[in-house]
Tab-separated table of C-alpha atoms in Angstrom:
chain	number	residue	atom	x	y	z
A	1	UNK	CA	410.246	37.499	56.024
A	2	UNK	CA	409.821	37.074	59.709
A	3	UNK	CA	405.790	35.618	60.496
A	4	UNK	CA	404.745	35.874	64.398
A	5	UNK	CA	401.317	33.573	65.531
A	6	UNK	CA	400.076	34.740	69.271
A	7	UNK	CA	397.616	32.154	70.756
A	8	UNK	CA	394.980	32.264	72.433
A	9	UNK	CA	393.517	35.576	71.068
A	10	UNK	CA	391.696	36.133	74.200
A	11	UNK	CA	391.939	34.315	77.307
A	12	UNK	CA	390.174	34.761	80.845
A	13	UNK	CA	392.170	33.662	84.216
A	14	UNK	CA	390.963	33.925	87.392
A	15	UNK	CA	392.094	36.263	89.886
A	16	UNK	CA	395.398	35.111	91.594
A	17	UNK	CA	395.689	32.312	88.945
A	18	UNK	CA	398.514	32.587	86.137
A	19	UNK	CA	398.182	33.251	82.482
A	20	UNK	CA	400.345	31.466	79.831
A	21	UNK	CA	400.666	33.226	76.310
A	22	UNK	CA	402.605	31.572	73.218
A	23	UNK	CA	404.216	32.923	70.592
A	24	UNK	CA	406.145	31.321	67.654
A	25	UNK	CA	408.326	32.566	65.273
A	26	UNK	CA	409.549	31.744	61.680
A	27	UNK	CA	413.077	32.883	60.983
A	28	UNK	CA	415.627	31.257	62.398
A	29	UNK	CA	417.728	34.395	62.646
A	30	UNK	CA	415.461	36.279	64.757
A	31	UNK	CA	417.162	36.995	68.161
A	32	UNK	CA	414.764	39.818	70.313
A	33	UNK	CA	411.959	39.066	71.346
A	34	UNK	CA	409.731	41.974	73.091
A	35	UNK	CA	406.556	41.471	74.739
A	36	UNK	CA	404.456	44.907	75.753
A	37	UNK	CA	401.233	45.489	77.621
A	38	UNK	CA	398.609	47.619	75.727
A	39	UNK	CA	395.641	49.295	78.096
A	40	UNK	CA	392.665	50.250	77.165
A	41	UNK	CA	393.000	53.805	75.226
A	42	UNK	CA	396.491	53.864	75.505
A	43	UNK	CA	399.740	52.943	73.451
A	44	UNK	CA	401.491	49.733	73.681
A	45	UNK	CA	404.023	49.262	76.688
A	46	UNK	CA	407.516	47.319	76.697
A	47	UNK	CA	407.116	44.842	79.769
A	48	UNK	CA	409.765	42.138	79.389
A	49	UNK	CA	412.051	40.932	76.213
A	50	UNK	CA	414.401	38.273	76.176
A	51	UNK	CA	417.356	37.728	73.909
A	52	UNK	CA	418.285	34.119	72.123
A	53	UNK	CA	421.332	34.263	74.432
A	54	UNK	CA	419.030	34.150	76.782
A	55	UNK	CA	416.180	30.579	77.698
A	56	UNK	CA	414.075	32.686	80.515
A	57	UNK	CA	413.802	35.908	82.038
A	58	UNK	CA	412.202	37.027	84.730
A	59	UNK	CA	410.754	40.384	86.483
A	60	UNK	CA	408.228	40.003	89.958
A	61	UNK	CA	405.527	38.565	88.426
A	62	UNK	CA	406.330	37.896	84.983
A	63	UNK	CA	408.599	35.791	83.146
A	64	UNK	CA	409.036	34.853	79.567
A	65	UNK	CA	411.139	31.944	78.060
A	66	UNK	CA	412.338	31.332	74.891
A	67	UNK	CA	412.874	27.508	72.799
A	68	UNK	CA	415.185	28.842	70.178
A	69	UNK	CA	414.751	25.265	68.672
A	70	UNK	CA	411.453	25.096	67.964
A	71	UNK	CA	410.790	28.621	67.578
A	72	UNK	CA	408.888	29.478	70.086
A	73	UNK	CA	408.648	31.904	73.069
A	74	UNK	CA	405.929	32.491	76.021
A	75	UNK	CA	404.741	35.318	78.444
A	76	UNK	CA	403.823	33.942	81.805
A	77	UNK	CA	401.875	36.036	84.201
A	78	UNK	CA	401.701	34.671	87.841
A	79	UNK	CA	399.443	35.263	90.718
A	80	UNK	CA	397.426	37.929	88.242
A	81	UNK	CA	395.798	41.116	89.375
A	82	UNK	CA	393.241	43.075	87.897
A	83	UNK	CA	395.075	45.670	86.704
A	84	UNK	CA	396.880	42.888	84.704
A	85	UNK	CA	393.674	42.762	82.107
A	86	UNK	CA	395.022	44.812	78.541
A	87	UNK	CA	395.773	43.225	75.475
A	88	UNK	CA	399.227	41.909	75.075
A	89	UNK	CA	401.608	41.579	71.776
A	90	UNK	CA	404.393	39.232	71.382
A	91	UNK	CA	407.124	40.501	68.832
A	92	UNK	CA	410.085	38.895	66.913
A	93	UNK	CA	412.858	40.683	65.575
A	94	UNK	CA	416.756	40.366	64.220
A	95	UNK	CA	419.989	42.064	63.787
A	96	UNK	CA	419.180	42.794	60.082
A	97	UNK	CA	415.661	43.993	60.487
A	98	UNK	CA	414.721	47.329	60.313
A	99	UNK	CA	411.401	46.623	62.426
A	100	UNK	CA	410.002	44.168	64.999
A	101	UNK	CA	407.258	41.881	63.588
A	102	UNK	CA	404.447	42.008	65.790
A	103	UNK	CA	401.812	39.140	66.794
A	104	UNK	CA	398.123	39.904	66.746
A	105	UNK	CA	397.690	40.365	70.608
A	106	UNK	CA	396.034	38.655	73.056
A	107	UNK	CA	392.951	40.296	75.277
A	108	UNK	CA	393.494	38.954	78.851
A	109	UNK	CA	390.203	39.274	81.381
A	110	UNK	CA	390.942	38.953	85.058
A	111	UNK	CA	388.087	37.606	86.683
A	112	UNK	CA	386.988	38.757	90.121
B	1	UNK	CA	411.448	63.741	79.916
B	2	UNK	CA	408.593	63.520	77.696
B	3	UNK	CA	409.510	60.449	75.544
B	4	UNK	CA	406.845	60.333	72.242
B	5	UNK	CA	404.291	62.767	72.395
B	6	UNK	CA	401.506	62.899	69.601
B	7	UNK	CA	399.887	65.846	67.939
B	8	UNK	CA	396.956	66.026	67.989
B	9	UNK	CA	395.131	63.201	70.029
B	10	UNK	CA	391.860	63.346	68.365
B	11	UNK	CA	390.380	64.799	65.053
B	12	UNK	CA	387.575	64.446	62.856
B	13	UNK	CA	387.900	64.753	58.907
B	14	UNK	CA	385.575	65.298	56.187
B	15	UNK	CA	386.514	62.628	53.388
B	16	UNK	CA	388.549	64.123	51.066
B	17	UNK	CA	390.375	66.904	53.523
B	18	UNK	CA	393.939	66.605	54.000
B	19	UNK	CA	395.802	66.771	57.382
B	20	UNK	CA	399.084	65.681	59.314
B	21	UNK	CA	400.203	64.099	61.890
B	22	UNK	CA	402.917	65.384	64.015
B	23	UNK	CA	405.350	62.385	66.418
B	24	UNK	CA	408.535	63.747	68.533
B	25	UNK	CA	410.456	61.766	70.564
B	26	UNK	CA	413.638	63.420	72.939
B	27	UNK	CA	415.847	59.952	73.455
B	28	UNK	CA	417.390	60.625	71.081
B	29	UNK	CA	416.151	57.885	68.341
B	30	UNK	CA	417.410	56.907	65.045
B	31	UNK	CA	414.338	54.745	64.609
B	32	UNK	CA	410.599	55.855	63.640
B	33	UNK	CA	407.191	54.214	63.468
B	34	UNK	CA	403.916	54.865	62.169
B	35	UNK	CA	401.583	52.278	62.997
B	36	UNK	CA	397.358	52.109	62.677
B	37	UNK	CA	395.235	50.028	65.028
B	38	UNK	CA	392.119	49.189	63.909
B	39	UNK	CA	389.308	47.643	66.711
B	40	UNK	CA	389.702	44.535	67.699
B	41	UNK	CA	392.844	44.408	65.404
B	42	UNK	CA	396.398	44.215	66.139
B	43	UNK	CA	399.104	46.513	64.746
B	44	UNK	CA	399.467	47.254	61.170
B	45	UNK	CA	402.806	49.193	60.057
B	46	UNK	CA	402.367	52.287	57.483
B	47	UNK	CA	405.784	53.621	56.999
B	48	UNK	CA	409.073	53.876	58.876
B	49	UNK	CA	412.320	55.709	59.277
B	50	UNK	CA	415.788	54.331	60.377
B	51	UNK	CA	417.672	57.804	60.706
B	52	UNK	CA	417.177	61.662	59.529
B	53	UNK	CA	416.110	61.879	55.898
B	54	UNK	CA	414.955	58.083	55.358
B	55	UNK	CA	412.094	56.811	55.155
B	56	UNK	CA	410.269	53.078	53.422
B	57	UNK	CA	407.243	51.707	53.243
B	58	UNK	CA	405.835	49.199	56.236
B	59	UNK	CA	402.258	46.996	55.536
B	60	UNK	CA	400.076	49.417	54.658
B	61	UNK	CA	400.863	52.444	53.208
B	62	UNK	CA	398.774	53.156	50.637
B	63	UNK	CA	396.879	56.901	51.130
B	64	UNK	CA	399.719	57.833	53.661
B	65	UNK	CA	403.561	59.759	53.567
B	66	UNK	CA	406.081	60.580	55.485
B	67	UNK	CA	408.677	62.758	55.882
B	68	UNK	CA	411.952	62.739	58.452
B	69	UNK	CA	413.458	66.186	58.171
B	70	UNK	CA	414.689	65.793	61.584
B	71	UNK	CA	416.329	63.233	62.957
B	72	UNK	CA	413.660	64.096	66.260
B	73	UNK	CA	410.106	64.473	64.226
B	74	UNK	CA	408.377	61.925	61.587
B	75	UNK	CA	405.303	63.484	60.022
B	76	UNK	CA	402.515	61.120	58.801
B	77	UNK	CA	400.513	62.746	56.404
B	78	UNK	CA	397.337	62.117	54.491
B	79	UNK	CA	396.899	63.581	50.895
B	80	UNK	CA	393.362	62.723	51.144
B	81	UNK	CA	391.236	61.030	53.949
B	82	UNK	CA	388.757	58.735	53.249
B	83	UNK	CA	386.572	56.554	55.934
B	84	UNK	CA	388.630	53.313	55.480
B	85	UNK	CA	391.526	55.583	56.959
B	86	UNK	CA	389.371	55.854	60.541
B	87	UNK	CA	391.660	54.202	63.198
B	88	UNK	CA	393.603	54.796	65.763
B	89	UNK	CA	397.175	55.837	64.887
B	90	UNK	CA	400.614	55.055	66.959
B	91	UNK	CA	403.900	56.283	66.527
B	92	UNK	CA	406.797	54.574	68.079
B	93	UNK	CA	410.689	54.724	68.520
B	94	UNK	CA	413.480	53.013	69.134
B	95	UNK	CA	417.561	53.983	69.286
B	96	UNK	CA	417.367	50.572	66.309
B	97	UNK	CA	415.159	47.837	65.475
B	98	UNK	CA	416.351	45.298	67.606
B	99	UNK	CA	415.810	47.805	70.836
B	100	UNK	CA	412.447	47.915	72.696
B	101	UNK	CA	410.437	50.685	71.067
B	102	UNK	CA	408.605	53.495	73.147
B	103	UNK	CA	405.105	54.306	71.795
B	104	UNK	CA	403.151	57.747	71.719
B	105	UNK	CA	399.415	58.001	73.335
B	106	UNK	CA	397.973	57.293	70.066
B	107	UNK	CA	395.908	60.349	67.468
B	108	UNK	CA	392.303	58.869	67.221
B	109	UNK	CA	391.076	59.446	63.501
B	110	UNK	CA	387.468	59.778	62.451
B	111	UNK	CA	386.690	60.505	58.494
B	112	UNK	CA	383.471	61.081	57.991
């Protein structure tokens, strides 16, 4: 079955800097990939996904791109706020899953 | 438009008490999650449903069920709580698995 790894695990970026998370994937036939916000005491968010038709897509001041040949995909967050620190999950999923397979989130600090 | 709404949002059980868990969603979804969330952990699946009267195992679903009557409601239920089943719980939705999915505000579960 589909396997998601989400580095860092936590990862601090100063204010106004950008933030960079990677995922990769394992099966091949995977072709949505989801990425959602979580804050604190509150469920998890869709913010972008991306398609394997697709290498990048962006929204203000986030983006995520996807190498379908080596399996991997990445959440960039540019010119970061502080209402940009949550936890974030990357997510992999295909046409003949019943269910996303989920990454084991990253905690992003905004420093003042 | 209410999208996933959890019942209830907090509750304390005495190990061995039995209780359930109530997620409804109004898009309209075929889809249905349960998910736990454990500190500092990322998101473990329990069970799922793909349409009105289905329902399968996820991760972890030992100590849980589930039960789809309507295609707008997915009931988590446990027979009988014990401590390692303190966590936060999720549900989630989507119109199929390779569709964003729209979480609930999360039940918070203490058994004591």
């Amino acid at each position: 079955g589909e396997n998601v790894e989400q580095h860092p695990s936590t990862l601090s970026v100063q204010e106004g800097d950008s933030a960079v998370i990677k995922c990769t994937y394992s099966d091949s036939a995977s072709n949505y990939f989801p990425w959602y916000k979580q804050e604190l005491g509150k469920g998890p968010q869709l913010i972008i996904d991306i398609r394997s038709n697709v290498g990048e897509k962006k929204d203000q001041r986030i983006a995520v791109t996807l190498n379908k040949t080596a399996k991997h995909f990445s959440l960039h967050i540019t010119e970061t706020q502080p209402e940009d620190s949550a936890v974030y999950f990357c997510a992999a999923g295909g046409y003949r899953d019943d269910k996303i397979i989920f990454g084991k989130g990253t905690r992003l600090h905004i420093l003042p | 438009n209410a999208g996933v709404t959890q019942t209830p949002k907090f509750r304390v059980l005495k190990t061995g008490q039995s209780m359930t868990l109530l997620c409804a969603q109004d898009m309209n979804h075929e889809y249905m999650y349960w998910y736990r969330q454990d500190p500092g952990m990322g998101l473990r699946l329990i069970h799922y449903s793909v349409g009105e009267g289905t329902t399968a195992k996820g991760e972890v679903p030992d100590g849980y069920n589930v039960s789809r009557l309507k295609k707008q409601n997915f009931l988590l239920g446990l027979e009988s709580a014990a401590p390692s089943q303190t966590s936060v719980y999720f549900c989630a939705s989507s119109r199929d698995s390779n569709y964003g999915y729209t979480f609930g505000s999360g039940t918070r579960l203490t058994v004591v």
